[in-house]
Coordinates of C-alpha atoms and ligand atoms in Angstrom, one line a residue:
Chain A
X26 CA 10.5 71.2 50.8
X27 CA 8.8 70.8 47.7
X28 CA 9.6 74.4 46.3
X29 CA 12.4 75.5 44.3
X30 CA 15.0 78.7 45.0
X31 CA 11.8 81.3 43.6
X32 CA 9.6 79.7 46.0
X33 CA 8.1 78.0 43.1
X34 CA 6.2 74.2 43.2
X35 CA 8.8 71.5 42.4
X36 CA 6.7 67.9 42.7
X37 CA 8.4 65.2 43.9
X38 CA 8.4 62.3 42.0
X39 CA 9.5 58.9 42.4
X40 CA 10.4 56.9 40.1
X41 CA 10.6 52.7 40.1
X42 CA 12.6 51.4 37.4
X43 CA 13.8 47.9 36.1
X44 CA 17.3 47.3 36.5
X45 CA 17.7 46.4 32.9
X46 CA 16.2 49.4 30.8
X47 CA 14.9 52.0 32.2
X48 CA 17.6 52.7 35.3
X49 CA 19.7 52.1 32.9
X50 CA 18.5 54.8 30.8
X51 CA 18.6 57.0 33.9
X52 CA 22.2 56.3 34.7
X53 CA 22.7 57.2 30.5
X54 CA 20.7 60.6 31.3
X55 CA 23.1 61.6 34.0
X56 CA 26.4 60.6 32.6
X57 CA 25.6 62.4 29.3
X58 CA 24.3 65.3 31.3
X59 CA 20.8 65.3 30.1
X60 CA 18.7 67.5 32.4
X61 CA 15.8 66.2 34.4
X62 CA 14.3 67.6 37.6
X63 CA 16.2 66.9 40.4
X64 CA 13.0 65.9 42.5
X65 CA 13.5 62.6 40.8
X66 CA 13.9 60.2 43.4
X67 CA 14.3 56.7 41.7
X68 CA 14.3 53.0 43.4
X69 CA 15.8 50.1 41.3
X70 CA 13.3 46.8 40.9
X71 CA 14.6 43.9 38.8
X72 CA 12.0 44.0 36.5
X73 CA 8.8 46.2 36.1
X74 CA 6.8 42.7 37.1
X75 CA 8.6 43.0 40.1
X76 CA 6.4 46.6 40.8
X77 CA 3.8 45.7 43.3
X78 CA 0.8 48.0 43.0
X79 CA 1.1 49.1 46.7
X80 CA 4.7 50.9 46.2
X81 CA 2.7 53.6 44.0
X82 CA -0.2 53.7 46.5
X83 CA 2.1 54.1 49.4
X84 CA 4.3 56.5 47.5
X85 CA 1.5 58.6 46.9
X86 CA -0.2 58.0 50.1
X87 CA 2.7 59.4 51.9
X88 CA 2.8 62.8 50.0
X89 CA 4.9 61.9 46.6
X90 CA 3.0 64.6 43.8
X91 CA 3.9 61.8 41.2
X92 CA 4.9 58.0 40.3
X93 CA 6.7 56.9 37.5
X94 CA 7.2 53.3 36.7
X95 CA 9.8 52.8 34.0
X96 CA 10.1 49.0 31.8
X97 CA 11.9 47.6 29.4
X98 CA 9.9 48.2 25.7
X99 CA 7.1 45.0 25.5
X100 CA 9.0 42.0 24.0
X101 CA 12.5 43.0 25.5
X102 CA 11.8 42.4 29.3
X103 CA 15.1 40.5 30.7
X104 CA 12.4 38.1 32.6
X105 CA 10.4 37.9 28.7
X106 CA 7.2 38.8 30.0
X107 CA 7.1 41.0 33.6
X108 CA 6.4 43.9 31.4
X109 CA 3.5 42.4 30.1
X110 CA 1.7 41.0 33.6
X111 CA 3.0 44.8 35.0
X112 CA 1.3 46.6 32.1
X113 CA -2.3 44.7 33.0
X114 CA -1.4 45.9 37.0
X115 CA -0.6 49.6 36.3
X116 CA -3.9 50.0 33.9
X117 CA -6.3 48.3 36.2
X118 CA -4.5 51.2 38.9
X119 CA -4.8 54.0 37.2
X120 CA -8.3 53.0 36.4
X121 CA -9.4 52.6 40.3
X122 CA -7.0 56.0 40.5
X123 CA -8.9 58.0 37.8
X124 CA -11.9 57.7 40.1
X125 CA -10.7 59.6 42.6
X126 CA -8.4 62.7 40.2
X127 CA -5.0 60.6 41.1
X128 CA -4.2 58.9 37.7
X129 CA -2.8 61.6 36.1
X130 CA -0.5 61.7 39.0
X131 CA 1.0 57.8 37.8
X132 CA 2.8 57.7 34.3
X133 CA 4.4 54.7 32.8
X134 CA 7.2 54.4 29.9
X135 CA 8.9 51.9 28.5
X136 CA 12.4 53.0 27.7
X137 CA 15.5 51.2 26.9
X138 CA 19.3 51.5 28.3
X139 CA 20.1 53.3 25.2
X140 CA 17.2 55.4 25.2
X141 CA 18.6 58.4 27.9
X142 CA 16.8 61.2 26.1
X143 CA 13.7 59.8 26.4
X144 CA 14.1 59.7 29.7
X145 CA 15.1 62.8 30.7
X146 CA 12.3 64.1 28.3
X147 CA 9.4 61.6 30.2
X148 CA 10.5 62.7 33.7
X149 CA 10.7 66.8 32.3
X150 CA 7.6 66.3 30.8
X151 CA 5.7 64.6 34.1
X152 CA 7.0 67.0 35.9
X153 CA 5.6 69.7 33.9
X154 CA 2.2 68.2 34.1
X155 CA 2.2 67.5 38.0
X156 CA 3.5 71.0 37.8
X157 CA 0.2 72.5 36.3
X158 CA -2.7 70.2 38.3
X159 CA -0.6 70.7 41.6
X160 CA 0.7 69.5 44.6
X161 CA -0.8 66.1 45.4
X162 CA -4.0 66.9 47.5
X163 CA -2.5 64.2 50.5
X164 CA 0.3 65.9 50.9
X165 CA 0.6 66.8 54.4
X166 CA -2.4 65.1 55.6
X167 CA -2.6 63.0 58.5
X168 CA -3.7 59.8 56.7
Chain B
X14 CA -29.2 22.7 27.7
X15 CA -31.0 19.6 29.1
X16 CA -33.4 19.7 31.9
X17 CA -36.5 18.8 33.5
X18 CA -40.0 21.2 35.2
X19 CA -40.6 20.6 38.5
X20 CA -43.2 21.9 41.3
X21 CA -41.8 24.1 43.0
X22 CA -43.4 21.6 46.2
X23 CA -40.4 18.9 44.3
X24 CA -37.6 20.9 45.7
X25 CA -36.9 19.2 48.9
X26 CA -37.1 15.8 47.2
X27 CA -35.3 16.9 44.2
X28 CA -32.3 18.3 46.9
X29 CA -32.8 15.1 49.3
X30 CA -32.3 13.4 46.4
X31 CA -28.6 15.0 45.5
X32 CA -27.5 13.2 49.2
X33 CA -29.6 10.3 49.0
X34 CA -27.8 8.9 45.2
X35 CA -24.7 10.2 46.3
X36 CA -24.4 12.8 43.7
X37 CA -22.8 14.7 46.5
X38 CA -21.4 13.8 50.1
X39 CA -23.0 17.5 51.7
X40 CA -24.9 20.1 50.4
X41 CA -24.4 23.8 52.3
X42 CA -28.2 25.0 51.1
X43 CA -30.1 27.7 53.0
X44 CA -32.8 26.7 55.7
X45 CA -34.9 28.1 58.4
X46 CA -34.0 29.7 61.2
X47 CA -36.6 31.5 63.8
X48 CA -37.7 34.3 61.3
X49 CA -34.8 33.8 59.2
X50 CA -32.7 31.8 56.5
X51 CA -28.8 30.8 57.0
X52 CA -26.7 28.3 55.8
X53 CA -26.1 24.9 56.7
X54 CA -23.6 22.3 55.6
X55 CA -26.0 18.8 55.5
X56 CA -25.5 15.0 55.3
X57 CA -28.6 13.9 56.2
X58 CA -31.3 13.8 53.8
X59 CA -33.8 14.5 56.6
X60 CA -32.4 17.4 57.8
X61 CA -33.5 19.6 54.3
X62 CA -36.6 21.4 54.0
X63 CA -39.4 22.1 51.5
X64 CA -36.8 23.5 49.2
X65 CA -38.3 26.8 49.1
X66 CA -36.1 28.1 51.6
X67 CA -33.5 28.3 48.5
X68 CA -35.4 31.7 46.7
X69 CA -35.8 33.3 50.6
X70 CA -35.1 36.9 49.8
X71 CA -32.6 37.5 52.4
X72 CA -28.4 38.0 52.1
X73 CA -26.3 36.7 55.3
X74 CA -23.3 35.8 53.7
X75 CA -21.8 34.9 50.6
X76 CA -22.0 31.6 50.2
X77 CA -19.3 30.9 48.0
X78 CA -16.8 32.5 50.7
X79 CA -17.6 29.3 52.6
X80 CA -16.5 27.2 50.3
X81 CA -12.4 28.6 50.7
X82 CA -10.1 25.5 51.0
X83 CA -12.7 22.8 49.8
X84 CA -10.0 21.1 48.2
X85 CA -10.8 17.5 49.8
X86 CA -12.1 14.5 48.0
X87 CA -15.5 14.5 49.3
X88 CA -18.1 16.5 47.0
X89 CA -20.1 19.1 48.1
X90 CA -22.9 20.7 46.4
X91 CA -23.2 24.6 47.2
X92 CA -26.8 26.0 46.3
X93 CA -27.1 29.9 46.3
X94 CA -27.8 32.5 44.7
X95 CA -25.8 33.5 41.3
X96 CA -23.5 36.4 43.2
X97 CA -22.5 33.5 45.7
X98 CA -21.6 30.7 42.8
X99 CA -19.9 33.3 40.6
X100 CA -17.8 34.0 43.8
X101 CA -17.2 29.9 44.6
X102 CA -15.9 30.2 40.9
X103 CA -13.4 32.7 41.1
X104 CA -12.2 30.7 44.2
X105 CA -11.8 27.9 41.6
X106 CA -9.5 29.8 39.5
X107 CA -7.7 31.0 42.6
X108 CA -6.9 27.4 43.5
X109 CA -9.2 27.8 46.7
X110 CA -11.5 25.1 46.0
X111 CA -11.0 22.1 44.0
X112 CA -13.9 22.2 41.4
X113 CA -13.8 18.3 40.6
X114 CA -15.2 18.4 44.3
X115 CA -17.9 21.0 44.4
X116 CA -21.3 20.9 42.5
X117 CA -22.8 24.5 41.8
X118 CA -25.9 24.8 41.9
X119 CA -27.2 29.0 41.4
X120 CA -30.9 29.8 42.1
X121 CA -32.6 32.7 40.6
X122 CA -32.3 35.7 42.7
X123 CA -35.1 38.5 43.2
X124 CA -32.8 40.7 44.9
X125 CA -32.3 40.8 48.3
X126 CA -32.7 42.7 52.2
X127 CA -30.4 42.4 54.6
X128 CA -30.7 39.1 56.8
X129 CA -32.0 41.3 60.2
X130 CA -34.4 43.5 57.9
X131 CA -35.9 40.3 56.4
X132 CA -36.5 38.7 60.0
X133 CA -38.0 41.7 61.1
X134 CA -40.4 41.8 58.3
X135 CA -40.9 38.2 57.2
X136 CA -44.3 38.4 57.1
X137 CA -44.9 41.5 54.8
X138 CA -41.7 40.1 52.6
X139 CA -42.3 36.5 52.4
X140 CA -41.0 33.4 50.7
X141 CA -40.6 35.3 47.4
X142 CA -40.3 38.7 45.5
X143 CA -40.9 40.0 42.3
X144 CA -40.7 43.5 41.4
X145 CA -44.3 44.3 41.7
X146 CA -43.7 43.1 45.3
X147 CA -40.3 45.4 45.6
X148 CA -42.3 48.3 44.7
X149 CA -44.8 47.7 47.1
X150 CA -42.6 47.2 49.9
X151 CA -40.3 50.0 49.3
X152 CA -43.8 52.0 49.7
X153 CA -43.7 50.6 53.0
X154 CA -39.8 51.5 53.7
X155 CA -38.6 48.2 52.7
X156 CA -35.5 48.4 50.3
X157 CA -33.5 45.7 49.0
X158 CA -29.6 45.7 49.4
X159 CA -28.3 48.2 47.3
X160 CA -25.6 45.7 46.3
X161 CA -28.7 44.0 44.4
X162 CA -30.2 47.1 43.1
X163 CA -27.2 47.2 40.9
X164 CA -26.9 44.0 39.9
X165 CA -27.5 42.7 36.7
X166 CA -26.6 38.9 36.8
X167 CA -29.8 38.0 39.0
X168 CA -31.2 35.3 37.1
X169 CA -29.5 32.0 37.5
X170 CA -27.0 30.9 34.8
X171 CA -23.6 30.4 36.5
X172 CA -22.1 26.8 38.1
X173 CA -23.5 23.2 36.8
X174 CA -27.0 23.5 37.2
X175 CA -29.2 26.4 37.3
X176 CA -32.6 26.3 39.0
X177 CA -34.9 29.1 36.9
X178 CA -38.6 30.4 38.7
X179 CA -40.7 30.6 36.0
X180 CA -42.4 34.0 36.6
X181 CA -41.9 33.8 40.1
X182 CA -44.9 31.1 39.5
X183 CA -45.1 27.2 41.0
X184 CA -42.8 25.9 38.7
X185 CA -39.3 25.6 38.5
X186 CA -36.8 24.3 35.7
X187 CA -33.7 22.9 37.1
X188 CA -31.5 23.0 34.2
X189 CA -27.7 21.6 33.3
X190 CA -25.0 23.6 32.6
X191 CA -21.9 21.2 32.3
X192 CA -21.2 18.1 31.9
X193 CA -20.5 17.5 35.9
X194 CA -24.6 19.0 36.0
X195 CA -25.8 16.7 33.4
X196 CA -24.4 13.7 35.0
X197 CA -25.6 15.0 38.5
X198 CA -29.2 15.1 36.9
X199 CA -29.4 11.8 35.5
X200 CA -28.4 10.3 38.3
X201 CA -31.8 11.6 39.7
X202 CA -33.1 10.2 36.9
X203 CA -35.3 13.1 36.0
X204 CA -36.6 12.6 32.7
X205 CA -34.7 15.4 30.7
X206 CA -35.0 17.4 27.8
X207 CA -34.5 20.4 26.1
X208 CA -34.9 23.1 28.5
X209 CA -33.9 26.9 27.5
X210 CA -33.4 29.2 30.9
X211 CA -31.6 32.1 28.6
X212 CA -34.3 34.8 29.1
X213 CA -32.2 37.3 27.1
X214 CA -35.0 39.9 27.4
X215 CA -35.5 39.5 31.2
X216 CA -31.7 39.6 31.4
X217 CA -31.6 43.0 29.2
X218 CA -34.6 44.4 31.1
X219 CA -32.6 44.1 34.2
X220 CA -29.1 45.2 33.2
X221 CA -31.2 48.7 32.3
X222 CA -32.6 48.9 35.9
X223 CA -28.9 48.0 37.3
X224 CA -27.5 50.6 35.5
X225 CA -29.9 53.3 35.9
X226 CA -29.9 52.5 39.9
X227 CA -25.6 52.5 39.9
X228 CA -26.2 55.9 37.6
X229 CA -27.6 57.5 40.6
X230 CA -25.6 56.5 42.9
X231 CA -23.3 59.3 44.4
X232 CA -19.3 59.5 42.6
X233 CA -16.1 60.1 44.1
X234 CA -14.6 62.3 41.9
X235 CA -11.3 63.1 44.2
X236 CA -9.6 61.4 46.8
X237 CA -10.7 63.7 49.4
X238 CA -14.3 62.6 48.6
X239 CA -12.6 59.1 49.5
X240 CA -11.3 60.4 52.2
X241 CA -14.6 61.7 53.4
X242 CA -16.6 58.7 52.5
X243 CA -14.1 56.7 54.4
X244 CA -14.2 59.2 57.6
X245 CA -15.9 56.4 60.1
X246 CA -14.3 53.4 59.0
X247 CA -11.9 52.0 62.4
X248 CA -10.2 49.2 60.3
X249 CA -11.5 46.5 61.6
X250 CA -11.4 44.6 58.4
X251 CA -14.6 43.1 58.9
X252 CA -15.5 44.0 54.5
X253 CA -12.1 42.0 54.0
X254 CA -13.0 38.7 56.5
X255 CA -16.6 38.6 54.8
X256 CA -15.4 39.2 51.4
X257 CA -15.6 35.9 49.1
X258 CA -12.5 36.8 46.7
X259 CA -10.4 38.0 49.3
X260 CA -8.5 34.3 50.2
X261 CA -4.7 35.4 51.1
X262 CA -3.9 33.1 54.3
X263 CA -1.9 36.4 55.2
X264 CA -3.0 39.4 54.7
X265 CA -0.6 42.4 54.2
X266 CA -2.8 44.4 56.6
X267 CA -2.4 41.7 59.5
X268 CA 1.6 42.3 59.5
X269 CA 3.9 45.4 61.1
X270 CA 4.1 47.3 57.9
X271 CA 0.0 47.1 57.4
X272 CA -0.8 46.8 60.9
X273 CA 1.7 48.9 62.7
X274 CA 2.2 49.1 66.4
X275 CA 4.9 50.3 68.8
X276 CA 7.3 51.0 66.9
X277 CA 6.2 50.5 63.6
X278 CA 4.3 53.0 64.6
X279 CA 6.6 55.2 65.5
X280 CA 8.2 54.8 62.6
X281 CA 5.6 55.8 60.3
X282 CA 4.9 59.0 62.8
X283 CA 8.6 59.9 61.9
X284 CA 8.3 59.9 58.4
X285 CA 5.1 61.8 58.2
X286 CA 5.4 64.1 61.3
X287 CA 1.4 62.7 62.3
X288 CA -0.2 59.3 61.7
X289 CA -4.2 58.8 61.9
X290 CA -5.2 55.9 64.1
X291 CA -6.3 53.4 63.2
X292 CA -3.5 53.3 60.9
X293 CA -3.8 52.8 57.3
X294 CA -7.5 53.7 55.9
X295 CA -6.9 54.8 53.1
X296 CA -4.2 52.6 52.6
X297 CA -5.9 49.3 53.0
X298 CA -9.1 50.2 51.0
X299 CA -7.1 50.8 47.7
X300 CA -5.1 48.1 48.3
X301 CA -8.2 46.2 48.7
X302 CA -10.0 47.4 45.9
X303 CA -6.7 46.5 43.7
X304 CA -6.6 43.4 45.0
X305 CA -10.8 42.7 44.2
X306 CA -10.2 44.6 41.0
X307 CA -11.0 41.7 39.2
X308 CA -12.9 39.0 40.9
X309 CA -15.4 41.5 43.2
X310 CA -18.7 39.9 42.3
X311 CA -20.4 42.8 43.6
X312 CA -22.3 41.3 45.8
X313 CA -22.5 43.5 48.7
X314 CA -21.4 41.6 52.0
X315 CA -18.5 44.1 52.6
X316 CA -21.3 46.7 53.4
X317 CA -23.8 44.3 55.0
X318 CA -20.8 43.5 57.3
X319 CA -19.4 47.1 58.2
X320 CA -20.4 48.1 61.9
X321 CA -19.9 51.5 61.1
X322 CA -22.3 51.6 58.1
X323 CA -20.3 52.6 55.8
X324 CA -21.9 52.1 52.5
X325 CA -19.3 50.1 50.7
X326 CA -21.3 48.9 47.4
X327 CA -21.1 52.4 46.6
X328 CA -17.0 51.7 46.3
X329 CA -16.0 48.1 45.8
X330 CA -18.7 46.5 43.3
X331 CA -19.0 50.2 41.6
X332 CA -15.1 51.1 41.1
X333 CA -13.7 47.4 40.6
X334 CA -16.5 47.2 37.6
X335 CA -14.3 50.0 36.0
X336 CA -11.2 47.7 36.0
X337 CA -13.8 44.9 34.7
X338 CA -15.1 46.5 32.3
X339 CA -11.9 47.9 31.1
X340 CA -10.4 43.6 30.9
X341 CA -13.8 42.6 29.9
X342 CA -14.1 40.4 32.4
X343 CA -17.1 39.5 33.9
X344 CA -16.3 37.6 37.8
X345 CA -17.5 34.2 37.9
X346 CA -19.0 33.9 34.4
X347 CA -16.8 31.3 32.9
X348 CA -14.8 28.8 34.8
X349 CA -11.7 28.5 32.1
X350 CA -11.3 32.3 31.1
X351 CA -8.4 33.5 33.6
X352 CA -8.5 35.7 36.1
X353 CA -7.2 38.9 33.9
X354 CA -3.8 39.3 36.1
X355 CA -2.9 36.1 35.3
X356 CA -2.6 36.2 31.6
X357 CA -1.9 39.3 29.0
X358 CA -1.7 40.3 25.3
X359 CA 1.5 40.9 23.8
X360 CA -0.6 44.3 22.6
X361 CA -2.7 45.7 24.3
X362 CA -3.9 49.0 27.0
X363 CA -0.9 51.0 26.0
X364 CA -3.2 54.3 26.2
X365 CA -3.9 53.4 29.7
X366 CA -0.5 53.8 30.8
X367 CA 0.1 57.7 31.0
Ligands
SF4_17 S1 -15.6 43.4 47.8 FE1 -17.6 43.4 48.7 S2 -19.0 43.3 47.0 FE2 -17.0 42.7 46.2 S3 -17.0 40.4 46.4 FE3 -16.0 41.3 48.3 S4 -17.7 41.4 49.8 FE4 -18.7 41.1 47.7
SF4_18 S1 -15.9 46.9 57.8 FE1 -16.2 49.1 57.8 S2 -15.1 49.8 59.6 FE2 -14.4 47.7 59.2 S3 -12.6 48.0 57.9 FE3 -14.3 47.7 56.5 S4 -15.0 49.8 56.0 FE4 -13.7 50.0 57.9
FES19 S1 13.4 43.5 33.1 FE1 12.9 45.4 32.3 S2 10.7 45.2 32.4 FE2 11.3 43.2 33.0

């Protein structure tokens, strides 16, 4: 688990998106056949707002090498301003993260439904990075 | 700001007199006990002391903490020192305590030692520190918290009205800081004028020290440092019961998913293959830290509290200052700027997203 075919490191990342944008988008990168890397795992929220903080702890917590949390763009949330209140919660995260080498592990975009090239490109580029600073240093632990 | 000099020998009248013209229906102020200080919650004007109890060098708990759910009628006035009123403030904004029925009244602070140190040294301590004193007792092995080594908001200028020691001399200036302390001071009918307790320079001259001492204190770096740091700690959530700002009625790490057993347990062994016990470390102190993010007033309780020494200034007050810093928020300073969760900018931290 967590390797590809050459034996190679292939994080696992998982991905919380709003329903409105950003799994949208998703659903547009896959039914135009856009690649991303298929250690995507992604989990549908209503709204970005609707991301409590303690999803990307657990997820990472219980091994995942990254977290992705995926809004619509500020100014088009469906719920007018969960994007906003979310961005304040994911900054103060990765700020308590970056103390301890995990916020470059948690990466957050706002893309649109139409927008399903900048998703595949976000999640290829994530996994890229995760790729070069490694599995995450819990994985496997007993925590 | 308008207030009046008193001796420092006034105190206990000037506090007797807060019950006596019904400024307030109780006062929870600090008094004697055996070698030590606590708390009390008071309605009799009898029952108060000289009033120098209230600059007693010596941290039980925070004050502010006991004020959770004040949200009756009755007024009560809370005197402590300013990490305890800044805390009883962000319980205002939290809807924890109604603030039309709580006077706040923050004393200067020397810095602090831990309530059992203090009673076993009362003597060499005393009623009073300043820093020539520190020095001198941490020749003898004495050391103040380190929660107060870092802090920088000592001196009293948070709630209604401040109470300011001159020099550490005789003298006292109790000082008004709202409206709600104005009105509470002419109903003593103090003669009252102009009074300025700003001290800018003794203010800078400390946030320097407070710096310098949370400069050398030791950094994370990774998680597994966390991890390490961490090692001892049995979950007993002691830091979270003593903790001022941490008010949810129920706490995530009180149900199944944070507090598994049987098979919750179980559960959790399945999807990782192994599960350390107590469950959920690491889990619950960065939840917890999130959570305090904002409102931690660094006041070091969590640590004071932990039966396994773990020495949790060096994490809460030092990492949630990060997220302060980062909101500009300063806990407890101002009772109408929002908590920063609860309000946003239409533009704003977008490099602190990836
Ligand atoms: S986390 Fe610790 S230092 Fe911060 S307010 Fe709570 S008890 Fe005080
Ligand atoms: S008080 Fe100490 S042992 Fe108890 S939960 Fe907090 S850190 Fe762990
Ligand atoms: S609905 Fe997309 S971020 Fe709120």
């Amino acid at each position: 688990m967590g390797e590809d075919a050459k034996g190679e490191f292939e994080p696992k990342i998982i991905g919380f998106t709003c329903n409105w944008c950003t799994y949208a988008s998703a659903d547009l990168a896959g039914t135009s056949r856009k690649k991303y890397p298929p250690n995507t795992r992604i989990i549908r929220l209503m709204c970005s707002g609707r991301l409590d903080p303690m999803f990307v702890l657990k997820a990472l917590l219980n091994g995942a090498d990254g977290v992705f949390i995926g809004g619509c763009h500020p100014g088009e949330c469906h719920y007018i301003k969960g994007n906003f209140y979310a961005r304040r919660r994911i900054a103060a995260l990765r700020t308590i993260l970056k103390e301890f080498g995990m916020d470059n592990r948690v990466r957050s975009e706002w893309i649109s439904a139409s927008e399903g090239d900048k998703f595949a490109t976000v999640m290829r580029e994530m996994a890229e990075n995760i790729k070069k600073i490694g599995p995450n240093p819990l994985r496997g632990k007993v925590l | 700001m308008k207030g009046a000099e008193l001796a420092i020998g006034d105190l206990g009248g000037f506090l007797r007199s807060l019950l006596e013209k019904e400024v307030v229906d109780c006062l929870i102020v600090p008094h004697r006990v055996g070698n030590n200080v606590a708390y009390m919650l008071v309605t009799d004007p009898n029952k108060i002391g000289s009033g120098e109890e209230i600059f007693i060098p010596s941290f039980s708990v925070n004050a502010g903490g006991l004020l959770k759910g004040w949200t009756i009628k009755s007024k009560v006035g809370l005197v402590a020192k300013p990490c305890e009123i800044r805390a009883a403030i962000e319980l205002v904004k939290l809807n924890q305590i109604d603030k039309e029925s709580a006077l706040l009244i923050s004393v200067d602070c020397p810095g602090t030692f831990e309530n059992q140190v203090y009673a076993d040294h009362k003597d060499e301590i005393g009623d009073w520190i300043d820093s020539a004193k520190i020095e001198e007792l941490k020749g003898k092995g004495l050391e103040i918290r380190e929660a107060c080594k870092i802090c920088s908001n000592m001196l009293a200028d948070v709630g209604d009205i401040a109470i300011a020691r001159q020099d550490g001399g005789d003298k006292v200036v109790v000082a008004a800081l709202t409206p709600m302390g104005e009105s509470a001071l002419n109903a003593l009918e103090l003669s009252l004028e102009d009074k300025d307790i700003e001290r800018k320079d003794a203010k800078a001259k400390i946030a320097e020290a407070a710096k310098n001492n949370e400069a050398s204190l030791p950094k994370f770096g990774s998680i597994e440092a966390l991890e390490e740091f961490l090692r001892d700690c049995i979950v007993c959530k002691n830091c979270r019961d003593v903790c001022p700002v941490c008010y949810c009625k129920e706490c995530f790490f009180d149900q199944p998913l944070g507090d598994p057993v049987s098979g919750d347990l179980l559960n959790l062994g399945a999807i990782r293959g192994a599960v350390g016990l107590p469950a959920n470390q690491l889990f619950y102190h960065l939840t917890r830290v999130y959570h305090v993010s904002a409102t931690c007033v660094g006041c070091g309780a969590c640590a004071d509290a932990c039966p396994k020494d773990i020495p949790l200034t060096r994490y809460y007050p030092v990492i949630t200052k990060k997220v302060q810093e980062m909101f500009e928020y300063v806990p407890g300073k101002d009772v109408e700027e929002p908590i920063p969760f609860t309000t946003y900018e239409e533009e704003e931290l977008e490099d602190r997203l990836r």
